[in-house]
Amino acid sequence: MIIKRREFLKTGSLATASLLLPNFLKAMAFPNSLERSAKVLVILQLSGGNDGLNTIVSMRNDIYFRERPTIAIDNALALTDEAGINPALPFFKTLFESGEMAVLNNVGYPDPNKSHFRSMDIWHSASRSDEYLESGWIGRYLDEACYDRSHPTQALEVNDMLSLALKGERKKAFAFRDPKKLYQTSREEYFNAIYQEHQQQHDEETVGYLYQTLGETINNADYIFEQSRAKRTTATYPDSVLGKDLKTVASLIKSDINTQVYYLQIGSFDTHINQQQRQESLFHTINDAVQAFVEDLKKNGLFEDVMLMTFSEFGRRVAQNASRGTDHGTANQLFFVSGGLKKQGLLNVLPDLSQLNEGDLQYTEDFRKVYATLLKNWLRADADKILGWKNGIYDFI
């Protein structure tokens, strides 16, 4: 039997995963995997454009309440005399008070784009707003840090699809939702049969690189699965998608896998209508999942070496719209959660609501400086080479 391209592409999820990840390497199968360095970065993407003004609230700002007569948060949990946090994030207030969280306000980039897709591409690739890159900032980290290594499993995305952020020019991360499902799929008889057949034929209609990638996935899917259960966490996590994802990440962090970057997503925060209900629901999910994750890490003595960062592709406009929601805006805040912070709390001032650009916040902090800080100070990588950014770093880590 000869398997042709059109037949191969119909074979389901494993073939799809193979197309996404042509650089998933055979070396992962060997037990002597490269030892992970001490630091781990966990990135949580708040997809859809989270409203930062209702996340970190300017509690004493008259403009905020005037521009949001029905959606302003009037019961924020106080962090300082001026700033509060959304009441659906009580654990984040606890982290703030214990010196285990930092908040950077007014983060954005010049000439902001309000398209979800384009702005997310900018954040993923660390490009200028007028520049189009086909590689992501974590992907280029893989290119730089792992190019000459035989076990480049330094980045994993807990998702069905691989984001641009994790695609390099030479290396790509690996995306999966469930280690067990990945393992079971890789063991399906059909996939093994077509792979074994390909070992004994070289038909020109056969898509060679697809077969090669399929074989690599079959040979190595058990590596992630075995690592995920080698030191499986016994902690209780919420029965949400994010809760399950963070539980998977916690198990892998405890294992001997050498992954340094984990990437997760939750959404959608595109709250054009009835914002309060939608944002509150998402925040409850995040709050409970992150609480379980942090407490699990602390119990196992790992929290000082793990950094959780949250970001969204843009914020929302200052004024609410007619549908009790907010429309696409510009600058936003980033959260950093870790037991290894050198500086905690609010790292800079709250947004200036009196100095807007056609109703939008003006950014004061460039997101590429944040990336440079994480790459250089946390992951110990050559940030200048990866980002082409030479305008300094922050000192909170």
CSV table of C-alpha atoms in Angstrom, one decimal:
chain,number,residue,atom,x,y,z
A,1,MET,CA,0.0,0.0,0.0
A,2,ILE,CA,1.3,3.5,-0.9
A,3,ILE,CA,0.2,6.3,1.3
A,4,LYS,CA,-0.2,9.5,-0.7
A,5,ARG,CA,-0.2,13.1,0.6
A,6,ARG,CA,-3.9,13.6,0.4
A,7,GLU,CA,-4.5,10.3,2.3
A,8,PHE,CA,-1.9,11.2,4.9
A,9,LEU,CA,-3.5,14.6,5.6
A,10,LYS,CA,-6.7,12.9,6.5
A,11,THR,CA,-5.3,10.8,9.3
A,12,GLY,CA,-6.3,13.0,12.1
A,13,SER,CA,-4.8,14.7,15.1
A,14,LEU,CA,-1.3,13.2,15.2
A,15,ALA,CA,-0.7,14.1,11.6
A,16,THR,CA,-1.9,17.6,12.3
A,17,ALA,CA,0.5,17.9,15.3
A,18,SER,CA,3.3,16.6,13.0
A,19,LEU,CA,2.7,19.4,10.5
A,20,LEU,CA,2.9,22.0,13.3
A,21,LEU,CA,6.1,20.6,14.7
A,22,PRO,CA,8.6,19.4,12.1
A,23,ASN,CA,11.5,19.9,14.5
A,24,PHE,CA,10.3,17.6,17.4
A,25,LEU,CA,13.5,15.7,17.8
A,26,LYS,CA,14.2,12.0,18.3
A,27,ALA,CA,16.7,12.8,21.0
A,28,MET,CA,13.9,13.4,23.5
A,29,ALA,CA,13.5,9.7,23.8
A,30,PHE,CA,16.8,9.1,25.5
A,31,PRO,CA,16.9,9.1,29.3
A,32,ASN,CA,20.0,11.3,29.6
A,33,SER,CA,18.2,14.5,28.8
A,34,LEU,CA,19.9,17.8,29.4
A,35,GLU,CA,19.5,19.0,32.9
A,36,ARG,CA,17.2,22.0,33.2
A,37,SER,CA,18.7,25.2,34.7
A,38,ALA,CA,17.2,26.5,37.9
A,39,LYS,CA,14.8,29.0,36.4
A,40,VAL,CA,11.4,28.3,34.7
A,41,LEU,CA,9.2,30.9,33.0
A,42,VAL,CA,5.4,30.3,32.7
A,43,ILE,CA,3.6,32.6,30.4
A,44,LEU,CA,-0.2,33.0,30.6
A,45,GLN,CA,-1.7,34.8,27.7
A,46,LEU,CA,-5.0,36.6,28.4
A,47,SER,CA,-6.4,36.4,24.8
A,48,GLY,CA,-8.8,38.9,23.5
A,49,GLY,CA,-7.6,42.1,25.1
A,50,ASN,CA,-8.1,42.2,28.9
A,51,ASP,CA,-9.4,45.4,30.4
A,52,GLY,CA,-6.5,46.5,32.6
A,53,LEU,CA,-8.4,49.5,34.1
A,54,ASN,CA,-10.9,47.1,35.7
A,55,THR,CA,-8.0,44.7,36.7
A,56,ILE,CA,-5.8,47.2,38.6
A,57,VAL,CA,-8.3,49.9,39.6
A,58,SER,CA,-7.5,53.6,40.1
A,59,MET,CA,-9.7,53.7,43.2
A,60,ARG,CA,-9.5,57.5,43.8
A,61,ASN,CA,-9.5,58.7,40.2
A,62,ASP,CA,-12.7,60.7,39.3
A,63,ILE,CA,-12.0,60.3,35.6
A,64,TYR,CA,-12.2,56.5,35.9
A,65,PHE,CA,-15.6,56.6,37.6
A,66,ARG,CA,-16.9,59.3,35.3
A,67,GLU,CA,-16.0,57.5,32.1
A,68,ARG,CA,-17.4,54.2,33.4
A,69,PRO,CA,-20.6,55.0,35.1
A,70,THR,CA,-22.0,51.5,35.1
A,71,ILE,CA,-18.9,49.2,34.8
A,72,ALA,CA,-16.4,50.8,37.1
A,73,ILE,CA,-15.2,48.6,40.0
A,74,ASP,CA,-16.3,50.3,43.2
A,75,ASN,CA,-15.4,47.4,45.5
A,76,ALA,CA,-11.8,46.8,44.5
A,77,LEU,CA,-9.5,45.1,47.0
A,78,ALA,CA,-7.0,47.8,48.2
A,79,LEU,CA,-3.4,47.3,47.3
A,80,THR,CA,-2.2,50.8,48.1
A,81,ASP,CA,-4.0,54.1,49.0
A,82,GLU,CA,-4.6,54.7,45.2
A,83,ALA,CA,-4.7,51.3,43.6
A,84,GLY,CA,-6.9,48.2,44.1
A,85,ILE,CA,-7.4,44.9,42.4
A,86,ASN,CA,-10.5,43.4,40.9
A,87,PRO,CA,-12.4,41.6,43.7
A,88,ALA,CA,-12.4,38.4,41.6
A,89,LEU,CA,-8.6,38.1,42.2
A,90,PRO,CA,-8.3,37.8,46.0
A,91,PHE,CA,-5.3,35.5,45.8
A,92,PHE,CA,-3.4,38.1,43.7
A,93,LYS,CA,-4.0,40.5,46.6
A,94,THR,CA,-2.5,37.9,48.9
A,95,LEU,CA,0.5,37.6,46.6
A,96,PHE,CA,0.9,41.4,46.5
A,97,GLU,CA,0.9,41.7,50.3
A,98,SER,CA,3.4,38.8,50.7
A,99,GLY,CA,5.9,40.4,48.3
A,100,GLU,CA,5.4,37.7,45.7
A,101,MET,CA,3.8,39.8,42.9
A,102,ALA,CA,4.9,42.7,40.8
A,103,VAL,CA,2.8,44.8,38.5
A,104,LEU,CA,4.1,46.9,35.6
A,105,ASN,CA,1.6,49.4,34.3
A,106,ASN,CA,1.3,51.2,31.0
A,107,VAL,CA,3.0,48.5,28.9
A,108,GLY,CA,2.6,48.8,25.1
A,109,TYR,CA,4.5,49.8,22.0
A,110,PRO,CA,4.7,52.7,19.5
A,111,ASP,CA,1.9,53.1,16.9
A,112,PRO,CA,-0.3,50.5,18.5
A,113,ASN,CA,-2.5,48.3,16.4
A,114,LYS,CA,-6.0,47.5,17.6
A,115,SER,CA,-6.5,44.3,15.6
A,116,HIS,CA,-6.5,41.2,17.7
A,117,PHE,CA,-4.5,39.3,15.2
A,118,ARG,CA,-2.0,41.9,14.3
A,119,SER,CA,-1.4,43.1,17.8
A,120,MET,CA,-0.9,39.5,19.0
A,121,ASP,CA,1.6,38.9,16.2
A,122,ILE,CA,3.5,42.0,17.4
A,123,TRP,CA,3.6,40.7,21.0
A,124,HIS,CA,4.5,37.2,19.8
A,125,SER,CA,7.2,38.2,17.5
A,126,ALA,CA,8.5,41.2,19.5
A,127,SER,CA,8.4,43.2,16.3
A,128,ARG,CA,7.8,46.9,15.6
A,129,SER,CA,4.2,47.7,14.6
A,130,ASP,CA,5.4,48.3,11.0
A,131,GLU,CA,7.6,45.1,10.9
A,132,TYR,CA,6.5,41.6,10.0
A,133,LEU,CA,8.4,38.7,11.5
A,134,GLU,CA,7.8,35.0,10.9
A,135,SER,CA,9.5,33.9,14.1
A,136,GLY,CA,8.6,34.4,17.8
A,137,TRP,CA,10.6,35.7,20.7
A,138,ILE,CA,10.6,32.4,22.5
A,139,GLY,CA,11.3,30.6,19.2
A,140,ARG,CA,14.3,32.7,18.7
A,141,TYR,CA,15.4,32.0,22.2
A,142,LEU,CA,15.3,28.3,21.2
A,143,ASP,CA,17.3,29.1,18.2
A,144,GLU,CA,19.9,30.9,20.3
A,145,ALA,CA,20.0,28.7,23.4
A,146,CYS,CA,19.4,25.3,21.9
A,147,TYR,CA,20.8,25.4,18.4
A,148,ASP,CA,23.8,23.1,19.2
A,149,ARG,CA,22.1,21.0,21.8
A,150,SER,CA,20.8,17.5,21.3
A,151,HIS,CA,17.8,17.8,23.6
A,152,PRO,CA,16.0,21.1,22.7
A,153,THR,CA,12.8,20.6,24.7
A,154,GLN,CA,13.2,23.9,26.5
A,155,ALA,CA,9.7,25.3,25.6
A,156,LEU,CA,6.3,23.6,25.7
A,157,GLU,CA,2.9,25.0,24.9
A,158,VAL,CA,-0.1,23.5,26.6
A,159,ASN,CA,-2.5,23.9,23.7
A,160,ASP,CA,-3.7,22.2,20.6
A,161,MET,CA,-1.9,24.6,18.3
A,162,LEU,CA,1.6,26.1,18.5
A,163,SER,CA,1.6,29.9,18.8
A,164,LEU,CA,3.9,32.2,16.8
A,165,ALA,CA,5.7,33.2,19.9
A,166,LEU,CA,7.3,29.7,20.1
A,167,LYS,CA,8.3,29.3,16.5
A,168,GLY,CA,11.9,30.0,15.8
A,169,GLU,CA,13.8,30.2,12.5
A,170,ARG,CA,15.4,26.8,13.1
A,171,LYS,CA,13.7,25.4,16.2
A,172,LYS,CA,10.1,25.1,17.3
A,173,ALA,CA,8.5,24.3,20.6
A,174,PHE,CA,6.1,21.4,21.1
A,175,ALA,CA,2.4,21.9,21.6
A,176,PHE,CA,0.1,19.4,23.3
A,177,ARG,CA,-3.0,19.6,25.5
A,178,ASP,CA,-2.8,16.3,27.4
A,179,PRO,CA,0.4,14.2,27.7
A,180,LYS,CA,-1.6,11.0,28.1
A,181,LYS,CA,-3.8,11.7,25.0
A,182,LEU,CA,-0.6,12.5,23.0
A,183,TYR,CA,0.9,9.2,24.1
A,184,GLN,CA,-2.2,7.2,23.3
A,185,THR,CA,-2.6,8.8,19.9
A,186,SER,CA,1.0,8.1,19.1
A,187,ARG,CA,0.4,4.4,19.8
A,188,GLU,CA,-2.6,4.0,17.5
A,189,GLU,CA,-2.1,1.0,15.2
A,190,TYR,CA,-2.8,2.9,12.0
A,191,PHE,CA,0.0,5.4,12.6
A,192,ASN,CA,2.5,2.8,13.5
A,193,ALA,CA,1.5,0.8,10.4
A,194,ILE,CA,2.1,3.6,8.0
A,195,TYR,CA,5.3,4.5,9.6
A,196,GLN,CA,6.6,1.0,9.5
A,197,GLU,CA,5.6,0.7,5.9
A,198,HIS,CA,7.4,3.9,5.0
A,199,GLN,CA,10.7,2.4,6.4
A,200,GLN,CA,10.7,-0.1,3.6
A,201,GLN,CA,9.7,2.1,0.6
A,202,HIS,CA,10.6,5.4,-0.9
A,203,ASP,CA,7.8,6.3,-3.3
A,204,GLU,CA,8.1,9.8,-4.8
A,205,GLU,CA,4.5,10.5,-3.9
A,206,THR,CA,5.2,9.9,-0.3
A,207,VAL,CA,5.6,13.0,1.7
A,208,GLY,CA,8.9,12.2,3.2
A,209,TYR,CA,9.2,14.9,5.8
A,210,LEU,CA,5.8,14.2,7.1
A,211,TYR,CA,6.6,10.5,7.6
A,212,GLN,CA,9.9,11.4,9.3
A,213,THR,CA,8.1,13.8,11.7
A,214,LEU,CA,5.4,11.2,12.3
A,215,GLY,CA,8.0,8.6,13.2
A,216,GLU,CA,9.8,11.0,15.5
A,217,THR,CA,6.5,11.8,17.3
A,218,ILE,CA,5.7,8.1,17.7
A,219,ASN,CA,9.1,7.4,19.0
A,220,ASN,CA,9.1,10.3,21.5
A,221,ALA,CA,5.6,11.1,22.7
A,222,ASP,CA,6.2,8.7,25.6
A,223,TYR,CA,9.0,11.0,26.9
A,224,ILE,CA,6.6,13.9,27.8
A,225,PHE,CA,4.0,11.4,29.0
A,226,GLU,CA,6.5,9.6,31.3
A,227,GLN,CA,7.9,12.9,32.6
A,228,SER,CA,4.4,14.2,33.3
A,229,ARG,CA,3.7,11.2,35.6
A,230,ALA,CA,7.2,10.6,36.9
A,231,LYS,CA,6.6,13.0,39.8
A,232,ARG,CA,2.9,13.7,39.3
A,233,THR,CA,1.5,16.3,41.6
A,234,THR,CA,-0.9,15.2,44.2
A,235,ALA,CA,-2.3,18.7,44.9
A,236,THR,CA,-5.9,19.5,44.2
A,237,TYR,CA,-6.5,21.8,41.2
A,238,PRO,CA,-9.7,23.3,39.9
A,239,ASP,CA,-11.6,21.3,37.3
A,240,SER,CA,-11.2,24.1,34.7
A,241,VAL,CA,-9.1,23.9,31.5
A,242,LEU,CA,-6.6,26.3,33.1
A,243,GLY,CA,-6.5,24.3,36.3
A,244,LYS,CA,-5.8,21.1,34.4
A,245,ASP,CA,-3.1,22.9,32.3
A,246,LEU,CA,-1.3,24.3,35.3
A,247,LYS,CA,-1.5,20.9,37.0
A,248,THR,CA,0.3,19.4,33.9
A,249,VAL,CA,2.9,22.2,34.1
A,250,ALA,CA,3.5,21.6,37.8
A,251,SER,CA,4.1,17.9,37.2
A,252,LEU,CA,6.5,18.6,34.5
A,253,ILE,CA,8.4,21.2,36.5
A,254,LYS,CA,8.8,18.6,39.3
A,255,SER,CA,10.2,16.1,36.8
A,256,ASP,CA,13.6,15.8,35.2
A,257,ILE,CA,12.5,17.4,31.9
A,258,ASN,CA,14.7,20.3,30.9
A,259,THR,CA,11.8,22.6,29.9
A,260,GLN,CA,12.4,26.3,30.8
A,261,VAL,CA,9.4,27.9,29.2
A,262,TYR,CA,5.8,26.9,29.4
A,263,TYR,CA,3.1,28.8,27.5
A,264,LEU,CA,-0.7,28.8,28.3
A,265,GLN,CA,-3.7,30.7,27.2
A,266,ILE,CA,-7.1,31.7,28.6
A,267,GLY,CA,-9.9,33.8,27.0
A,268,SER,CA,-11.7,35.4,25.5
A,269,PHE,CA,-11.4,38.8,27.2
A,270,ASP,CA,-13.0,40.6,24.2
A,271,THR,CA,-15.6,42.3,26.4
A,272,HIS,CA,-17.5,44.6,24.0
A,273,ILE,CA,-20.8,43.8,25.8
A,274,ASN,CA,-21.6,43.0,29.5
A,275,GLN,CA,-18.0,43.2,30.5
A,276,GLN,CA,-18.3,42.8,34.2
A,277,GLN,CA,-19.8,39.3,34.1
A,278,ARG,CA,-17.4,37.9,31.5
A,279,GLN,CA,-14.3,39.4,33.1
A,280,GLU,CA,-15.3,38.4,36.6
A,281,SER,CA,-15.9,34.8,35.4
A,282,LEU,CA,-12.5,34.6,33.8
A,283,PHE,CA,-10.8,36.1,36.8
A,284,HIS,CA,-12.3,33.6,39.1
A,285,THR,CA,-10.9,30.8,36.9
A,286,ILE,CA,-7.5,32.4,36.9
A,287,ASN,CA,-7.5,33.2,40.6
A,288,ASP,CA,-8.3,29.7,41.6
A,289,ALA,CA,-6.0,27.9,39.2
A,290,VAL,CA,-3.0,30.2,40.0
A,291,GLN,CA,-3.6,29.7,43.7
A,292,ALA,CA,-3.5,26.0,43.4
A,293,PHE,CA,-0.3,26.2,41.2
A,294,VAL,CA,1.5,28.6,43.5
A,295,GLU,CA,0.7,26.6,46.7
A,296,ASP,CA,1.8,23.4,44.9
A,297,LEU,CA,5.1,25.0,43.9
A,298,LYS,CA,5.7,26.4,47.5
A,299,LYS,CA,5.0,23.0,49.0
A,300,ASN,CA,7.7,21.5,46.9
A,301,GLY,CA,10.2,24.3,47.3
A,302,LEU,CA,10.0,25.4,43.7
A,303,PHE,CA,8.4,28.8,43.9
A,304,GLU,CA,11.6,30.9,44.0
A,305,ASP,CA,12.7,29.4,40.7
A,306,VAL,CA,9.4,29.8,38.8
A,307,MET,CA,8.1,33.1,37.3
A,308,LEU,CA,4.5,33.4,36.1
A,309,MET,CA,3.9,36.3,33.7
A,310,THR,CA,0.5,37.4,32.4
A,311,PHE,CA,0.0,39.6,29.3
A,312,SER,CA,-2.8,40.5,26.8
A,313,GLU,CA,-2.5,41.8,23.3
A,314,PHE,CA,-3.9,45.2,24.2
A,315,GLY,CA,-6.0,46.9,26.9
A,316,ARG,CA,-9.4,48.6,26.4
A,317,ARG,CA,-10.5,52.2,25.9
A,318,VAL,CA,-11.0,54.3,28.9
A,319,ALA,CA,-14.7,55.1,28.3
A,320,GLN,CA,-17.2,52.4,28.4
A,321,ASN,CA,-19.4,51.8,25.3
A,322,ALA,CA,-23.2,51.8,25.1
A,323,SER,CA,-23.3,48.0,25.6
A,324,ARG,CA,-21.8,48.0,29.2
A,325,GLY,CA,-18.5,47.0,27.7
A,326,THR,CA,-15.3,48.4,26.4
A,327,ASP,CA,-13.7,48.6,23.0
A,328,HIS,CA,-10.2,47.8,21.8
A,329,GLY,CA,-7.6,50.0,23.4
A,330,THR,CA,-3.8,50.2,23.8
A,331,ALA,CA,-1.5,50.0,26.9
A,332,ASN,CA,-2.0,47.5,29.7
A,333,GLN,CA,-0.4,46.1,32.8
A,334,LEU,CA,1.6,42.9,33.2
A,335,PHE,CA,1.7,40.7,36.3
A,336,PHE,CA,4.8,38.9,37.5
A,337,VAL,CA,4.3,36.2,40.2
A,338,SER,CA,7.3,34.5,41.8
A,339,GLY,CA,9.1,33.9,45.0
A,340,GLY,CA,12.3,35.2,43.3
A,341,LEU,CA,11.4,38.8,42.7
A,342,LYS,CA,13.9,41.5,43.6
A,343,LYS,CA,11.3,44.2,43.5
A,344,GLN,CA,7.6,43.7,44.4
A,345,GLY,CA,4.4,45.6,44.3
A,346,LEU,CA,3.6,48.4,41.8
A,347,LEU,CA,6.7,48.9,39.8
A,348,ASN,CA,5.6,52.2,38.3
A,349,VAL,CA,2.7,54.7,38.4
A,350,LEU,CA,-0.9,54.0,37.5
A,351,PRO,CA,-2.1,55.1,34.0
A,352,ASP,CA,-2.6,58.8,33.6
A,353,LEU,CA,-6.3,59.1,32.6
A,354,SER,CA,-6.0,62.9,31.9
A,355,GLN,CA,-3.5,62.4,29.1
A,356,LEU,CA,-5.1,60.3,26.5
A,357,ASN,CA,-4.5,59.8,22.8
A,358,GLU,CA,-8.0,60.0,21.2
A,359,GLY,CA,-9.5,58.2,24.2
A,360,ASP,CA,-6.7,55.6,24.6
A,361,LEU,CA,-4.0,55.2,27.2
A,362,GLN,CA,-0.5,56.3,26.3
A,363,TYR,CA,2.1,53.6,26.9
A,364,THR,CA,5.2,54.5,28.9
A,365,GLU,CA,6.9,51.0,29.0
A,366,ASP,CA,7.8,49.0,25.9
A,367,PHE,CA,7.0,45.3,26.1
A,368,ARG,CA,10.3,44.4,24.4
A,369,LYS,CA,12.1,45.8,27.5
A,370,VAL,CA,10.1,43.3,29.6
A,371,TYR,CA,11.1,40.4,27.2
A,372,ALA,CA,14.7,41.5,27.4
A,373,THR,CA,14.6,41.5,31.2
A,374,LEU,CA,13.2,38.0,31.3
A,375,LEU,CA,15.6,36.6,28.7
A,376,LYS,CA,18.7,38.1,30.3
A,377,ASN,CA,18.0,38.0,34.0
A,378,TRP,CA,15.8,35.0,34.3
A,379,LEU,CA,16.6,32.7,31.4
A,380,ARG,CA,20.3,33.8,31.1
A,381,ALA,CA,20.1,34.2,27.3
A,382,ASP,CA,21.5,36.8,24.9
A,383,ALA,CA,18.6,39.2,24.8
A,384,ASP,CA,20.2,41.6,22.4
A,385,LYS,CA,20.8,38.9,19.8
A,386,ILE,CA,17.3,37.4,20.2
A,387,LEU,CA,15.3,40.7,20.2
A,388,GLY,CA,17.6,43.2,18.6
A,389,TRP,CA,16.7,45.3,21.7
A,390,LYS,CA,19.4,47.5,23.3
A,391,ASN,CA,17.4,50.0,25.3
A,392,GLY,CA,18.0,48.5,28.8
A,393,ILE,CA,16.2,46.1,31.1
A,394,TYR,CA,14.3,46.3,34.4
A,395,ASP,CA,15.6,45.4,37.8
A,396,PHE,CA,12.7,43.6,39.4
A,397,ILE,CA,14.3,40.1,38.7
